[in-house]
Coordinates of C-alpha atoms in Angstrom, one line a residue:
M12 CA 217.0 32.6 67.9
T13 CA 218.0 28.6 68.6
Q14 CA 220.6 28.0 66.7
R15 CA 219.8 24.8 64.6
V16 CA 221.7 21.5 64.2
L17 CA 223.4 20.2 61.4
T18 CA 223.2 15.9 60.8
T19 CA 223.6 13.3 58.1
E20 CA 221.1 12.5 55.9
S21 CA 220.5 9.7 59.3
G22 CA 220.0 12.4 61.6
A23 CA 222.8 12.4 63.6
P24 CA 224.6 15.3 63.9
V25 CA 227.5 16.6 62.2
A26 CA 230.9 17.8 64.4
D27 CA 232.6 19.5 61.1
N28 CA 231.6 20.6 58.5
Q29 CA 234.9 22.6 57.3
N30 CA 237.5 19.8 57.4
S31 CA 237.3 15.9 56.4
A32 CA 239.0 13.3 58.1
T33 CA 242.3 12.3 57.4
A34 CA 245.4 10.1 57.9
G35 CA 247.3 12.3 60.5
A36 CA 247.0 16.2 59.7
G37 CA 248.1 16.7 55.9
G38 CA 247.8 12.7 55.3
P39 CA 244.8 11.1 52.9
L40 CA 241.3 11.2 53.1
L41 CA 239.9 8.7 55.0
L42 CA 236.9 6.2 53.8
Q43 CA 235.7 5.8 57.4
D44 CA 234.8 10.0 57.0
Q45 CA 231.0 9.5 56.2
H46 CA 229.4 13.0 56.3
L47 CA 232.1 13.5 53.3
L48 CA 231.1 10.6 51.5
E49 CA 227.4 11.1 51.9
K50 CA 228.6 14.7 50.7
L51 CA 229.9 13.9 47.7
A52 CA 227.2 11.0 46.7
R53 CA 224.6 13.5 46.6
F54 CA 226.1 15.5 45.2
N55 CA 226.8 13.9 42.4
R56 CA 223.0 12.5 41.9
E57 CA 221.4 15.8 42.4
R58 CA 220.4 15.9 38.6
I59 CA 217.8 13.7 37.7
P60 CA 217.5 12.8 33.5
E61 CA 215.8 16.4 32.4
R62 CA 213.1 16.4 30.0
V63 CA 213.9 15.5 26.3
V64 CA 211.3 18.3 25.5
H65 CA 210.3 21.4 27.7
A66 CA 213.1 21.1 29.4
R67 CA 213.6 24.6 29.8
G68 CA 211.0 25.9 32.2
S69 CA 209.0 28.5 34.9
G70 CA 206.5 27.2 37.0
A71 CA 203.7 29.0 39.7
Y72 CA 201.4 28.7 41.9
G73 CA 197.7 30.1 41.8
Y74 CA 194.4 29.2 41.5
F75 CA 191.2 29.1 38.7
E76 CA 187.8 30.9 39.5
V77 CA 185.0 29.7 37.7
T78 CA 182.6 33.2 36.6
D79 CA 180.5 31.7 34.4
D80 CA 178.4 28.4 34.3
V81 CA 179.2 25.5 32.6
T82 CA 177.1 22.9 33.8
G83 CA 174.8 22.1 30.9
F84 CA 178.5 20.8 28.9
T85 CA 180.2 19.0 31.7
R86 CA 179.9 17.3 35.0
A87 CA 183.6 18.0 36.8
D88 CA 183.1 19.2 40.2
F89 CA 185.6 21.8 39.9
L90 CA 183.4 23.6 37.6
S91 CA 180.6 23.4 39.3
A92 CA 179.5 26.2 40.6
V93 CA 180.4 30.3 39.8
G94 CA 182.9 31.8 41.8
R95 CA 184.1 28.0 43.1
R96 CA 187.7 28.2 43.4
T97 CA 190.5 25.5 42.8
E98 CA 193.6 25.5 43.8
T99 CA 196.7 25.5 40.3
F100 CA 199.7 24.5 39.4
I101 CA 201.4 26.0 36.1
R102 CA 204.5 25.2 34.5
F103 CA 205.7 27.0 31.3
S104 CA 208.5 26.1 28.7
T105 CA 210.3 25.8 25.5
V106 CA 210.6 23.5 23.7
A107 CA 213.4 22.5 22.2
D108 CA 216.2 23.4 24.2
S109 CA 217.8 22.1 26.8
L110 CA 217.5 23.0 30.7
G111 CA 220.6 25.7 30.1
G112 CA 218.7 27.2 27.6
A113 CA 217.7 30.7 27.1
D114 CA 213.6 32.0 27.5
A115 CA 213.7 34.1 24.4
V116 CA 213.6 31.9 21.5
R117 CA 212.1 31.3 18.9
D118 CA 209.8 27.6 19.6
P119 CA 206.3 27.0 21.0
R120 CA 205.9 27.7 24.7
G121 CA 204.7 25.1 27.0
F122 CA 201.5 25.9 29.0
A123 CA 200.8 22.5 31.2
L124 CA 198.6 23.3 34.1
K125 CA 197.5 21.5 36.8
F126 CA 194.2 21.9 38.9
Y127 CA 194.3 20.1 42.5
T128 CA 190.9 19.2 42.1
D129 CA 188.6 17.6 45.1
E130 CA 187.8 14.2 42.7
G131 CA 192.1 14.2 41.8
N132 CA 193.8 15.8 40.1
Y133 CA 193.2 17.3 36.7
D134 CA 196.2 18.2 34.1
L135 CA 195.9 19.6 31.0
V136 CA 198.7 19.8 28.9
G137 CA 199.2 22.5 26.0
N138 CA 200.9 25.1 24.9
N139 CA 201.0 28.4 23.6
T140 CA 199.3 27.7 20.2
P141 CA 196.7 26.4 19.1
V142 CA 197.8 24.2 16.7
F143 CA 201.3 22.1 16.2
F144 CA 203.4 20.6 13.7
I145 CA 202.1 17.3 13.0
K146 CA 198.9 15.1 13.5
D147 CA 200.0 11.5 14.1
P148 CA 202.2 10.5 17.1
V149 CA 204.9 8.2 15.2
K150 CA 206.4 10.9 14.0
F151 CA 206.5 13.1 17.0
P152 CA 210.2 11.5 18.2
D153 CA 211.2 12.0 14.0
F154 CA 209.9 15.7 14.5
I155 CA 212.1 15.9 17.7
H156 CA 215.4 14.7 16.9
S157 CA 215.1 16.8 13.6
Q158 CA 214.6 20.2 15.5
K159 CA 217.2 19.1 18.7
R160 CA 221.2 19.0 18.1
D161 CA 223.0 17.4 15.8
P162 CA 224.2 14.0 16.5
F163 CA 227.6 14.7 14.6
T164 CA 227.5 18.7 14.9
G165 CA 225.7 19.3 18.2
R166 CA 223.8 22.2 16.8
Q167 CA 220.3 22.9 15.0
E168 CA 221.0 22.2 11.8
P169 CA 218.1 24.6 9.4
D170 CA 218.8 21.3 6.8
N171 CA 217.2 19.4 9.6
V172 CA 215.1 21.3 10.6
W173 CA 213.5 22.4 7.2
D174 CA 214.2 18.6 5.5
F175 CA 211.4 17.2 8.1
W176 CA 209.0 20.1 7.1
A177 CA 209.5 19.6 3.7
H178 CA 208.4 16.0 3.4
S179 CA 205.4 17.4 6.3
P180 CA 202.9 19.4 4.5
E181 CA 200.9 19.6 7.8
A182 CA 203.1 21.1 9.3
T183 CA 202.7 24.2 7.6
H184 CA 200.3 26.1 9.6
Q185 CA 202.0 25.8 12.6
V186 CA 205.3 27.1 10.7
T187 CA 203.1 29.5 10.2
W188 CA 202.5 30.4 13.5
L189 CA 206.0 30.0 14.5
M190 CA 207.7 31.8 12.1
G191 CA 204.7 34.8 12.8
D192 CA 204.8 38.1 15.1
R193 CA 204.0 35.1 18.0
G194 CA 206.8 33.0 17.7
I195 CA 208.3 34.5 20.2
P196 CA 206.7 36.1 23.5
A197 CA 207.8 39.0 25.8
S198 CA 207.2 36.8 28.6
Y199 CA 205.0 34.2 29.7
R200 CA 202.8 36.8 31.1
H201 CA 202.4 38.4 27.4
M202 CA 201.3 35.1 25.6
N203 CA 198.2 33.1 25.1
G204 CA 197.7 29.4 26.3
Y205 CA 195.6 26.7 24.5
G206 CA 194.7 23.3 25.5
S207 CA 195.5 22.3 21.4
H208 CA 194.2 19.4 21.3
T209 CA 190.1 18.8 21.5
Y210 CA 189.4 17.0 24.7
Q211 CA 185.6 15.7 25.8
W212 CA 183.0 17.0 28.3
T213 CA 180.7 15.0 29.9
N214 CA 177.4 16.5 31.6
A215 CA 174.9 15.3 34.2
E216 CA 173.1 13.7 31.6
G217 CA 175.5 11.7 30.7
E218 CA 175.2 14.2 27.2
A219 CA 179.0 14.4 25.3
F220 CA 180.5 17.5 24.3
F221 CA 183.5 18.0 22.7
V222 CA 186.3 21.1 23.8
K223 CA 188.7 23.6 22.7
Y224 CA 190.9 25.1 25.3
H225 CA 191.9 29.1 25.6
F226 CA 193.6 30.2 28.1
K227 CA 193.4 34.7 27.1
T228 CA 196.2 36.4 28.8
N229 CA 194.8 39.4 30.7
Q230 CA 198.3 41.2 30.6
G231 CA 197.9 41.3 27.1
V232 CA 200.0 39.9 24.0
R233 CA 203.2 41.2 23.4
S234 CA 206.2 40.1 21.2
L235 CA 209.2 40.5 20.6
S236 CA 211.0 40.8 17.3
G237 CA 214.4 38.5 16.7
E238 CA 216.1 41.4 17.5
Q239 CA 214.7 42.3 20.6
A240 CA 215.1 39.1 21.4
A241 CA 219.0 38.4 20.6
E242 CA 219.5 41.8 22.3
L243 CA 217.2 40.3 25.5
V244 CA 218.9 36.9 25.5
G245 CA 222.8 38.8 26.1
R246 CA 221.5 40.9 28.6
D247 CA 219.5 37.7 30.7
A248 CA 219.2 34.4 29.2
S249 CA 216.6 33.5 31.7
S250 CA 214.7 36.9 31.0
H251 CA 211.3 35.0 30.8
Q252 CA 211.8 33.1 34.1
T253 CA 213.4 36.7 35.6
D254 CA 210.0 38.7 34.8
L255 CA 207.6 36.0 36.2
L256 CA 209.6 35.6 39.8
Q257 CA 209.9 39.5 39.8
A258 CA 206.6 40.2 39.2
I259 CA 205.0 37.9 41.4
E260 CA 206.8 38.7 43.7
R261 CA 206.2 42.4 43.9
G262 CA 202.5 41.7 43.9
V263 CA 201.7 41.4 40.4
K264 CA 199.5 39.1 40.3
P265 CA 199.8 37.7 35.7
S266 CA 196.1 36.2 34.9
W267 CA 194.2 34.3 32.0
T268 CA 190.6 34.2 31.3
L269 CA 189.4 30.6 30.5
Y270 CA 187.1 30.1 26.8
V271 CA 186.3 27.0 26.0
Q272 CA 185.4 26.5 22.0
V273 CA 181.8 23.9 22.4
M274 CA 180.9 21.1 19.7
P275 CA 178.3 18.7 20.6
A276 CA 179.6 15.1 20.0
A277 CA 177.4 14.2 17.6
E278 CA 178.1 17.0 14.7
A279 CA 182.3 16.0 15.0
A280 CA 181.7 13.8 12.1
D281 CA 180.3 16.0 9.5
H282 CA 182.2 18.8 10.4
R283 CA 184.1 20.6 7.1
F284 CA 187.9 20.0 9.1
N285 CA 188.5 17.3 11.1
P286 CA 188.0 18.1 14.7
F287 CA 190.7 16.1 16.1
D288 CA 193.2 16.9 13.7
L289 CA 196.4 18.9 16.1
T290 CA 197.2 20.6 12.9
K291 CA 193.8 22.7 12.5
V292 CA 191.9 25.5 14.5
W293 CA 187.8 25.4 14.4
P294 CA 187.5 28.5 13.5
H295 CA 185.6 31.3 15.7
G296 CA 182.1 31.8 14.1
D297 CA 181.3 28.1 13.5
H298 CA 182.0 27.6 17.4
P299 CA 182.6 30.8 19.5
L300 CA 184.1 31.5 22.7
Q301 CA 182.2 30.8 25.8
R302 CA 184.2 32.1 29.1
V303 CA 184.7 29.6 31.5
G304 CA 186.6 31.7 34.6
R305 CA 190.0 33.3 35.1
L306 CA 193.4 31.4 36.3
V307 CA 195.2 33.8 38.5
L308 CA 199.2 33.3 39.4
D309 CA 200.2 34.6 43.0
R310 CA 202.5 32.2 44.9
N311 CA 206.4 31.5 43.7
P312 CA 207.9 28.3 44.2
D313 CA 209.7 27.9 47.6
N314 CA 212.9 25.6 45.8
V315 CA 212.2 25.6 41.7
F316 CA 214.2 21.9 42.2
A317 CA 211.8 20.8 44.1
E318 CA 208.0 22.2 42.7
V319 CA 209.5 22.8 39.4
E320 CA 211.8 20.5 37.6
Q321 CA 209.9 17.3 39.7
A322 CA 206.7 18.5 38.2
A323 CA 205.3 16.2 36.4
F324 CA 201.7 16.4 34.2
S325 CA 199.8 14.1 32.2
P326 CA 197.1 14.6 29.6
N327 CA 195.5 11.1 31.1
N328 CA 194.8 12.5 34.8
F329 CA 191.2 13.1 34.0
V330 CA 188.6 13.8 36.7
P331 CA 184.6 12.5 36.6
G332 CA 183.2 15.1 33.5
I333 CA 186.1 15.5 31.9
G334 CA 188.0 12.6 29.5
P335 CA 189.9 12.2 25.8
S336 CA 188.9 12.6 22.2
P337 CA 190.2 10.2 18.6
D338 CA 192.7 13.4 18.4
K339 CA 195.8 11.4 18.0
M340 CA 198.6 13.4 19.5
L341 CA 196.0 13.5 22.7
Q342 CA 196.2 9.8 22.4
G343 CA 199.7 9.3 21.7
R344 CA 200.3 11.5 24.5
L345 CA 197.8 9.8 27.0
F346 CA 201.1 7.3 27.0
A347 CA 204.3 9.1 26.7
Y348 CA 203.5 12.2 29.5
A349 CA 203.2 9.7 31.9
D350 CA 205.8 7.1 31.2
A351 CA 208.6 10.4 30.5
Q352 CA 207.6 11.2 34.3
R353 CA 208.3 7.4 35.8
Y354 CA 211.6 7.7 33.9
R355 CA 212.8 10.9 35.1
L356 CA 211.3 11.0 38.4
G357 CA 210.2 6.9 39.6
V358 CA 206.9 5.0 39.8
N359 CA 205.8 7.3 42.7
H360 CA 206.5 10.6 41.2
T361 CA 202.8 10.9 41.7
R362 CA 203.4 10.9 45.7
L363 CA 206.1 14.2 45.5
P364 CA 204.4 17.3 47.1
V365 CA 203.8 19.3 43.8
N366 CA 202.1 16.8 42.4
A367 CA 200.2 15.2 45.1
P368 CA 196.5 15.3 45.0
R369 CA 195.5 18.2 47.8
T370 CA 192.2 17.6 49.1
A371 CA 191.2 14.2 47.4
V372 CA 192.7 10.9 48.7
V373 CA 194.7 8.5 47.1
D374 CA 193.9 4.8 48.1
N375 CA 194.7 1.6 45.3
Y376 CA 197.3 -1.4 45.2
G377 CA 199.9 0.6 44.3
R378 CA 203.2 -0.5 46.2
D379 CA 206.4 -0.8 46.3
G380 CA 209.0 0.9 43.6
L381 CA 211.9 3.3 43.8
H382 CA 210.7 6.1 46.7
A383 CA 207.9 4.3 47.7
T384 CA 207.0 6.0 51.0
R385 CA 203.2 4.5 51.3
N386 CA 202.8 0.6 51.3
G387 CA 200.5 -0.2 53.4
A388 CA 199.6 -1.2 56.9
R389 CA 200.1 -4.3 58.6
H390 CA 196.5 -6.4 57.4
D391 CA 195.9 -4.0 54.3
R392 CA 195.6 -6.0 50.8
N393 CA 198.2 -5.4 48.3
Y394 CA 195.4 -7.0 45.4
E395 CA 191.9 -7.4 44.6
P396 CA 188.8 -8.0 44.5
N397 CA 189.3 -9.1 48.3
S398 CA 187.2 -9.7 51.1
Y399 CA 188.5 -7.1 53.6
A400 CA 187.0 -4.0 52.6
G401 CA 190.2 -2.6 50.7
P402 CA 188.9 0.4 47.8
A403 CA 186.6 -0.8 45.0
Q404 CA 185.6 0.5 41.9
T405 CA 182.7 2.7 41.7
D406 CA 180.9 1.7 38.2
A407 CA 181.3 5.1 37.5
A408 CA 182.8 6.3 33.7
L409 CA 184.7 9.5 33.9
S410 CA 183.9 10.5 30.2
A411 CA 181.5 8.7 27.6
P412 CA 182.5 6.4 25.8
L413 CA 183.7 6.7 22.7
A414 CA 182.6 5.4 19.2
V415 CA 184.7 3.0 17.0
H416 CA 183.9 0.8 14.0
G417 CA 186.4 -0.9 11.2
W418 CA 189.3 -3.1 10.5
T419 CA 192.7 -2.7 12.6
G420 CA 195.7 -1.5 10.9
T421 CA 197.5 1.3 10.4
H422 CA 195.3 3.8 8.9
A423 CA 195.1 7.8 7.4
T424 CA 192.8 10.0 9.1
P425 CA 189.8 10.3 7.2
A426 CA 189.6 13.4 5.5
H427 CA 186.7 15.9 5.4
T428 CA 185.6 18.3 3.1
K429 CA 188.3 21.0 3.6
D430 CA 191.0 18.7 5.1
D431 CA 194.5 20.1 3.2
D432 CA 197.0 20.8 4.5
F433 CA 197.7 24.4 3.9
F434 CA 193.7 25.7 3.5
Q435 CA 194.3 27.3 7.2
A436 CA 198.0 28.5 6.9
G437 CA 197.1 30.1 3.8
E438 CA 193.7 31.7 6.1
L439 CA 196.4 33.0 8.8
Y440 CA 198.8 34.6 6.2
R441 CA 196.2 36.5 4.5
L442 CA 194.4 37.4 8.0
M443 CA 197.7 39.5 8.4
S444 CA 198.7 43.1 7.6
E445 CA 201.2 43.8 5.6
D446 CA 204.1 44.5 8.1
E447 CA 202.8 41.4 9.8
K448 CA 203.8 39.4 6.5
G449 CA 207.0 41.0 5.4
R450 CA 208.5 39.8 9.4
L451 CA 206.7 36.6 8.7
V452 CA 208.2 36.2 5.3
A453 CA 212.0 37.4 6.4
N454 CA 212.3 34.9 9.7
I455 CA 211.3 32.2 7.2
A456 CA 213.7 33.3 4.6
G457 CA 216.5 33.4 7.5
G458 CA 216.2 30.1 8.4
L459 CA 215.5 28.6 4.8
S460 CA 218.3 30.2 3.1
Q461 CA 221.1 28.2 4.9
V462 CA 219.5 24.7 4.0
T463 CA 222.1 23.7 1.7
R464 CA 220.0 21.4 -0.3
D465 CA 217.8 23.0 -3.7
D466 CA 215.4 20.3 -3.8
V467 CA 214.7 20.3 -0.2
I468 CA 213.6 24.2 -0.4
E469 CA 211.6 24.5 -3.3
K470 CA 209.6 21.3 -1.1
N471 CA 209.0 23.8 1.2
L472 CA 208.5 26.6 -1.1
T473 CA 205.4 24.4 -2.3
H474 CA 203.9 24.3 0.8
F475 CA 204.1 28.2 1.1
R476 CA 202.5 28.5 -2.6
A477 CA 199.8 26.1 -1.7
A478 CA 198.8 28.5 0.8
D479 CA 198.8 31.3 -0.9
A480 CA 200.1 32.2 -3.7
E481 CA 201.9 35.6 -2.6
Y482 CA 203.2 34.4 0.6
G483 CA 204.9 31.3 -1.5
R484 CA 206.2 33.9 -4.3
R485 CA 207.5 36.3 -1.4
V486 CA 208.7 33.6 0.2
E487 CA 211.0 32.4 -2.7
E488 CA 212.0 35.4 -3.7
A489 CA 213.6 36.4 0.0
V490 CA 215.3 33.4 0.3
R491 CA 216.7 34.0 -3.6
E492 CA 217.9 37.1 -1.5
L493 CA 219.9 35.4 0.7
R494 CA 221.4 33.6 -1.1
E495 CA 223.3 35.7 -3.9
D496 CA 224.1 37.9 -0.8

């Protein structure tokens, strides 16, 4: 095997990588030692700003294969034929903790999927829960601050967590999900994924539909109790990363079946639940699951930093036939996700290999900026319209237009007939077995009993009582017992 030559960043060969240049055998270092200075300067800059949320993550490549005809609902090319395969990259993550946090913790999990389609990249950014804690993006920074480390104590504080939830009754549904049996997945392979938000599909005839995505794990749902999770964290804080990496390396190909719920756009206004409220689910009796295809993971990244940490997802990366809905949280994320990546990775992050389209051609007038690699040739113009045969618009909208009416201003979302903050949380509680209810109550009481303010505890108990009288009573009794010990 031919020995490769070590070089500097500029390509010059390195004569000595074991000893720094000094003034004499035992003298001080020399500023002229370019190799040393370059290595230290690069080392200092190896870490980019970590994500504010979803910092701790794992990723894998795979493919999505269409198994059922959905062309009646969408003209998206990658969904246009049964048997069609599209390369994908997925990033799983915890939400609240930092990059160095543990995997097996009670927290929602990110489920971010990039489809490398022939019409451009399509990013589907969701979680392993079908709902979320809030319904308006103006509350998102406050919510995350309440769940993150306290500025004074430097740790997550039950007072902050439960105080925010006490003032956010719409969080009751997601709190019930999080504190239930599925709050700590056994691995990334053993959890479902959801688009969570409502999206729009448009077919070739221009008909619009609203959809919800459900990725059902083919490995079966498996979760951990709090005790099992604590033991696992003690053995391997990177347990979910270890599991995913080793499973794919030994030839196991984790897979999920994608289903969608479909609602004709005309039905949205009169539905008994607001179909664009992220704290609500669509009952399957109203809109049954319809199978679309399967997601298969078959290849690990070669470099976690380059391909997992630098992976950038944005829900405004749509393709023809798929678009946004009036979901307020989705609307906020259309800006926030892309802006977060511009801050972390720079304006040219879309040209990094993991983020760049595989088959679609990128041709626009974006120029310059940090890490610019495609600035145009000598005769290319950087403006449009022009007389030099530069790229031009298609005049074909990606999705159907959304009707709007009324006055501008800060409005509460109009309520539908069943739009209270507690009904679906109560329905979820009543679906649980007696053992599941007991574990849910114990998990809630374990955190709520640590809150120091009685009024905050009482506000949260009021939410659980409103969801279900028995639910509230059992949490109240469990909190009281823990506080008296």
